[in-house]
Each structure stands twice: as structure tokens, then as C-alpha cells.
Amino acid sequence: MIPQRVTLVTLGAIDLPSLRAFYKRLGWEDTPASTDEYCVFTTAGVLLSLFPYHELVKDAGLDVQAESGAKPSFRGISLAINVEEPEMVDDVIKKAREAGAEILREPEEAFWGGRTAYFADPEYHVWEIAWNPSAVFDETGAMISF
């Protein structure tokens, strides 16, 4: 059996020092082991790491060419930060904008009864900010059901 859990999400970074600085501008603290060559942020329930794109490709055993000089594009995955109150969606988007994020979708009421918005970091990793009225969080802030 494969354990049903996600413990680490790694983003392939084209310019790791700049991407690290962006997440720090969001107010996130990286771990003491972090450098401009590999960086880890502790989040509720999952570690988020930044690793050089070319090294991640090599580590995974892939043979993919990095985008050379072109603006990164959507990679077919989004990450989500669920918050405890609807107004927090607006607050998070404001902070992301101030940190240099590209706002993809302004905060609005969602068809499923919550509130949602999207931003992209400087390398176009897409983040959803959502408030779900039925979300349940544990004592660490990790969402355990909705």
C-alpha cells in the first residue's frame, strides 16, 4: 500500500533566489537549512521546497528542456491555501499583489458557496486562495476535511 498523504511539494525554480525572496515577501519563513540553491518553507501539514528547475528535471530522470528566456507558463497544476474566513481571501490577495504576484482572478464568490481567487508567483506557479464554509482545520492549521 502507498501511504495516502502529501508530505513535500517541490517547485522547480528557474531563478531560485528571486523565487525564494518572493515567498519571503509573502511573510513566509524558510527553514534554517535553506539557501539560494535549495529552500524549504514549513506550511501546515506539507513542506514546500524550491529546487533549481534543471536539477529537478535531472533528479526525476526526465529529459525535458527548460523554457529558455520565455515567460514560464501554466503547468497544469495549482496549489491551494484555504483560509478560515471569507475576508481572508481578499487579505491574502492584497499581500500577494504587494509581494509581486500576478493576480489571475480577483476575489469573488464561488459557485460552490465559498470565496476564491488566484495568483501566480513570479515563475507562474499558480495558487488558489479559497474560503470553504465547510472546511475543517486541525490545531496546526492543516485542512483535514471539507
PDB file of C-alpha atoms in Angstrom:
ATOM      1  CA  MET A   1       0.000   0.000   0.000  1.00  0.00           C
ATOM      2  CA  ILE A   2       1.155   3.539  -0.773  1.00  0.00           C
ATOM      3  CA  PRO A   3       0.569   5.931   2.165  1.00  0.00           C
ATOM      4  CA  GLN A   4      -2.258   8.353   1.346  1.00  0.00           C
ATOM      5  CA  ARG A   5      -0.541  11.638   2.124  1.00  0.00           C
ATOM      6  CA  VAL A   6       1.388  14.516   0.596  1.00  0.00           C
ATOM      7  CA  THR A   7       4.427  15.499   2.619  1.00  0.00           C
ATOM      8  CA  LEU A   8       6.531  17.660   0.289  1.00  0.00           C
ATOM      9  CA  VAL A   9       5.729  19.791  -2.747  1.00  0.00           C
ATOM     10  CA  THR A  10       8.739  20.890  -4.792  1.00  0.00           C
ATOM     11  CA  LEU A  11       8.566  23.758  -7.246  1.00  0.00           C
ATOM     12  CA  GLY A  12      11.174  23.776 -10.000  1.00  0.00           C
ATOM     13  CA  ALA A  13      12.702  27.250  -9.853  1.00  0.00           C
ATOM     14  CA  ILE A  14      14.317  28.954 -12.822  1.00  0.00           C
ATOM     15  CA  ASP A  15      15.713  31.764 -10.606  1.00  0.00           C
ATOM     16  CA  LEU A  16      15.674  30.268  -7.123  1.00  0.00           C
ATOM     17  CA  PRO A  17      16.998  33.309  -5.204  1.00  0.00           C
ATOM     18  CA  SER A  18      14.289  35.549  -6.706  1.00  0.00           C
ATOM     19  CA  LEU A  19      11.552  32.997  -6.127  1.00  0.00           C
ATOM     20  CA  ARG A  20      12.728  32.482  -2.547  1.00  0.00           C
ATOM     21  CA  ALA A  21      12.625  36.252  -1.997  1.00  0.00           C
ATOM     22  CA  PHE A  22       9.040  36.378  -3.339  1.00  0.00           C
ATOM     23  CA  TYR A  23       7.801  33.782  -0.826  1.00  0.00           C
ATOM     24  CA  LYS A  24       9.620  35.604   1.953  1.00  0.00           C
ATOM     25  CA  ARG A  25       7.836  38.819   0.884  1.00  0.00           C
ATOM     26  CA  LEU A  26       4.568  36.913   1.405  1.00  0.00           C
ATOM     27  CA  GLY A  27       5.668  36.676   5.028  1.00  0.00           C
ATOM     28  CA  TRP A  28       6.708  33.026   4.885  1.00  0.00           C
ATOM     29  CA  GLU A  29       9.715  31.885   6.899  1.00  0.00           C
ATOM     30  CA  ASP A  30      12.090  29.395   5.383  1.00  0.00           C
ATOM     31  CA  THR A  31      13.903  26.761   7.411  1.00  0.00           C
ATOM     32  CA  PRO A  32      17.457  27.232   8.708  1.00  0.00           C
ATOM     33  CA  ALA A  33      18.670  24.692   6.128  1.00  0.00           C
ATOM     34  CA  SER A  34      17.509  26.931   3.273  1.00  0.00           C
ATOM     35  CA  THR A  35      19.922  28.599   0.864  1.00  0.00           C
ATOM     36  CA  ASP A  36      19.663  30.208  -2.562  1.00  0.00           C
ATOM     37  CA  GLU A  37      20.403  26.738  -4.004  1.00  0.00           C
ATOM     38  CA  TYR A  38      17.636  24.829  -2.173  1.00  0.00           C
ATOM     39  CA  CYS A  39      14.946  26.260   0.032  1.00  0.00           C
ATOM     40  CA  VAL A  40      12.215  24.808   2.253  1.00  0.00           C
ATOM     41  CA  PHE A  41       9.214  26.540   3.803  1.00  0.00           C
ATOM     42  CA  THR A  42       7.239  24.832   6.563  1.00  0.00           C
ATOM     43  CA  THR A  43       3.495  25.064   5.988  1.00  0.00           C
ATOM     44  CA  ALA A  44       0.584  23.455   7.792  1.00  0.00           C
ATOM     45  CA  GLY A  45       0.995  19.760   7.048  1.00  0.00           C
ATOM     46  CA  VAL A  46       3.260  19.961   3.978  1.00  0.00           C
ATOM     47  CA  LEU A  47       6.768  21.216   3.323  1.00  0.00           C
ATOM     48  CA  LEU A  48       7.144  23.464   0.262  1.00  0.00           C
ATOM     49  CA  SER A  49      10.557  23.337  -1.346  1.00  0.00           C
ATOM     50  CA  LEU A  50      12.203  25.305  -4.122  1.00  0.00           C
ATOM     51  CA  PHE A  51      14.777  23.439  -6.196  1.00  0.00           C
ATOM     52  CA  PRO A  52      16.550  24.510  -9.407  1.00  0.00           C
ATOM     53  CA  TYR A  53      14.407  23.520 -12.400  1.00  0.00           C
ATOM     54  CA  HIS A  54      17.230  21.823 -14.334  1.00  0.00           C
ATOM     55  CA  GLU A  55      18.279  19.855 -11.249  1.00  0.00           C
ATOM     56  CA  LEU A  56      14.688  18.757 -10.585  1.00  0.00           C
ATOM     57  CA  VAL A  57      14.368  17.532 -14.188  1.00  0.00           C
ATOM     58  CA  LYS A  58      17.609  15.584 -13.818  1.00  0.00           C
ATOM     59  CA  ASP A  59      16.681  14.227 -10.370  1.00  0.00           C
ATOM     60  CA  ALA A  60      13.365  12.898 -11.716  1.00  0.00           C
ATOM     61  CA  GLY A  61      15.119  11.137 -14.588  1.00  0.00           C
ATOM     62  CA  LEU A  62      13.397  13.266 -17.209  1.00  0.00           C
ATOM     63  CA  ASP A  63      14.755  14.645 -20.467  1.00  0.00           C
ATOM     64  CA  VAL A  64      12.915  17.942 -20.740  1.00  0.00           C
ATOM     65  CA  GLN A  65      14.288  21.261 -21.928  1.00  0.00           C
ATOM     66  CA  ALA A  66      13.630  24.253 -19.693  1.00  0.00           C
ATOM     67  CA  GLU A  67      11.937  27.269 -21.123  1.00  0.00           C
ATOM     68  CA  SER A  68      14.844  29.387 -22.329  1.00  0.00           C
ATOM     69  CA  GLY A  69      14.211  33.030 -21.609  1.00  0.00           C
ATOM     70  CA  ALA A  70      10.479  32.722 -22.219  1.00  0.00           C
ATOM     71  CA  LYS A  71       7.980  33.632 -19.546  1.00  0.00           C
ATOM     72  CA  PRO A  72       7.009  30.459 -17.676  1.00  0.00           C
ATOM     73  CA  SER A  73       3.509  29.275 -18.398  1.00  0.00           C
ATOM     74  CA  PHE A  74       0.785  27.334 -16.636  1.00  0.00           C
ATOM     75  CA  ARG A  75       1.989  23.810 -15.807  1.00  0.00           C
ATOM     76  CA  GLY A  76      -1.429  22.192 -15.309  1.00  0.00           C
ATOM     77  CA  ILE A  77      -1.327  22.198 -11.510  1.00  0.00           C
ATOM     78  CA  SER A  78      -2.480  24.628  -8.867  1.00  0.00           C
ATOM     79  CA  LEU A  79      -1.702  24.777  -5.186  1.00  0.00           C
ATOM     80  CA  ALA A  80      -4.275  25.999  -2.693  1.00  0.00           C
ATOM     81  CA  ILE A  81      -4.248  27.929   0.533  1.00  0.00           C
ATOM     82  CA  ASN A  82      -7.568  27.523   2.289  1.00  0.00           C
ATOM     83  CA  VAL A  83      -8.382  30.168   4.875  1.00  0.00           C
ATOM     84  CA  GLU A  84     -10.740  30.260   7.845  1.00  0.00           C
ATOM     85  CA  GLU A  85     -12.816  33.374   6.974  1.00  0.00           C
ATOM     86  CA  PRO A  86     -14.100  34.764   3.636  1.00  0.00           C
ATOM     87  CA  GLU A  87     -12.455  38.180   4.086  1.00  0.00           C
ATOM     88  CA  MET A  88      -9.086  36.452   4.436  1.00  0.00           C
ATOM     89  CA  VAL A  89      -9.204  35.658   0.693  1.00  0.00           C
ATOM     90  CA  ASP A  90      -9.108  39.401  -0.025  1.00  0.00           C
ATOM     91  CA  ASP A  91      -6.364  39.970   2.562  1.00  0.00           C
ATOM     92  CA  VAL A  92      -4.163  37.233   1.095  1.00  0.00           C
ATOM     93  CA  ILE A  93      -4.607  38.518  -2.470  1.00  0.00           C
ATOM     94  CA  LYS A  94      -3.694  42.037  -1.314  1.00  0.00           C
ATOM     95  CA  LYS A  95      -0.496  40.720   0.312  1.00  0.00           C
ATOM     96  CA  ALA A  96       0.337  38.588  -2.760  1.00  0.00           C
ATOM     97  CA  ARG A  97      -0.097  41.645  -5.017  1.00  0.00           C
ATOM     98  CA  GLU A  98       2.191  43.704  -2.756  1.00  0.00           C
ATOM     99  CA  ALA A  99       4.791  40.901  -2.884  1.00  0.00           C
ATOM    100  CA  GLY A 100       4.823  40.964  -6.694  1.00  0.00           C
ATOM    101  CA  ALA A 101       2.357  38.214  -7.609  1.00  0.00           C
ATOM    102  CA  GLU A 102       0.313  38.377 -10.791  1.00  0.00           C
ATOM    103  CA  ILE A 103      -3.351  38.286  -9.799  1.00  0.00           C
ATOM    104  CA  LEU A 104      -5.084  35.862 -12.156  1.00  0.00           C
ATOM    105  CA  ARG A 105      -8.569  36.089 -10.646  1.00  0.00           C
ATOM    106  CA  GLU A 106      -9.720  38.715  -8.200  1.00  0.00           C
ATOM    107  CA  PRO A 107     -11.595  37.551  -5.073  1.00  0.00           C
ATOM    108  CA  GLU A 108     -15.207  36.637  -5.755  1.00  0.00           C
ATOM    109  CA  GLU A 109     -17.988  34.433  -4.533  1.00  0.00           C
ATOM    110  CA  ALA A 110     -17.631  30.872  -5.867  1.00  0.00           C
ATOM    111  CA  PHE A 111     -20.405  28.825  -7.445  1.00  0.00           C
ATOM    112  CA  TRP A 112     -19.869  26.199  -4.716  1.00  0.00           C
ATOM    113  CA  GLY A 113     -20.711  28.647  -1.916  1.00  0.00           C
ATOM    114  CA  GLY A 114     -17.295  29.858  -0.846  1.00  0.00           C
ATOM    115  CA  ARG A 115     -14.950  32.650  -1.882  1.00  0.00           C
ATOM    116  CA  THR A 116     -11.963  32.207  -4.188  1.00  0.00           C
ATOM    117  CA  ALA A 117      -9.154  33.995  -6.022  1.00  0.00           C
ATOM    118  CA  TYR A 118      -5.963  33.008  -7.866  1.00  0.00           C
ATOM    119  CA  PHE A 119      -2.451  34.404  -8.198  1.00  0.00           C
ATOM    120  CA  ALA A 120       0.749  33.304  -9.910  1.00  0.00           C
ATOM    121  CA  ASP A 121       4.182  33.656  -8.365  1.00  0.00           C
ATOM    122  CA  PRO A 122       6.949  35.231 -10.499  1.00  0.00           C
ATOM    123  CA  GLU A 123       7.650  31.865 -12.185  1.00  0.00           C
ATOM    124  CA  TYR A 124       3.959  31.206 -12.820  1.00  0.00           C
ATOM    125  CA  HIS A 125       3.261  28.591 -10.162  1.00  0.00           C
ATOM    126  CA  VAL A 126      -0.483  29.061  -9.690  1.00  0.00           C
ATOM    127  CA  TRP A 127      -2.040  29.405  -6.235  1.00  0.00           C
ATOM    128  CA  GLU A 128      -5.725  29.408  -5.338  1.00  0.00           C
ATOM    129  CA  ILE A 129      -6.813  31.215  -2.198  1.00  0.00           C
ATOM    130  CA  ALA A 130     -10.135  29.831  -1.015  1.00  0.00           C
ATOM    131  CA  TRP A 131     -12.577  30.011   1.824  1.00  0.00           C
ATOM    132  CA  ASN A 132     -14.829  26.968   2.013  1.00  0.00           C
ATOM    133  CA  PRO A 133     -17.661  27.300   4.560  1.00  0.00           C
ATOM    134  CA  SER A 134     -17.488  23.597   5.379  1.00  0.00           C
ATOM    135  CA  ALA A 135     -13.685  23.365   5.763  1.00  0.00           C
ATOM    136  CA  VAL A 136     -12.353  21.822   8.975  1.00  0.00           C
ATOM    137  CA  PHE A 137      -8.835  22.646  10.165  1.00  0.00           C
ATOM    138  CA  ASP A 138      -6.737  20.879  12.786  1.00  0.00           C
ATOM    139  CA  GLU A 139      -4.754  22.638  15.527  1.00  0.00           C
ATOM    140  CA  THR A 140      -1.790  23.190  13.155  1.00  0.00           C
ATOM    141  CA  GLY A 141      -3.918  24.939  10.535  1.00  0.00           C
ATOM    142  CA  ALA A 142      -3.952  21.981   8.144  1.00  0.00           C
ATOM    143  CA  MET A 143      -7.284  21.445   6.403  1.00  0.00           C
ATOM    144  CA  ILE A 144      -8.459  17.944   7.256  1.00  0.00           C
ATOM    145  CA  SER A 145     -11.844  17.876   5.503  1.00  0.00           C
ATOM    146  CA  PHE A 146     -14.432  19.938   3.698  1.00  0.00           C
TER     147      PHE A 146
END
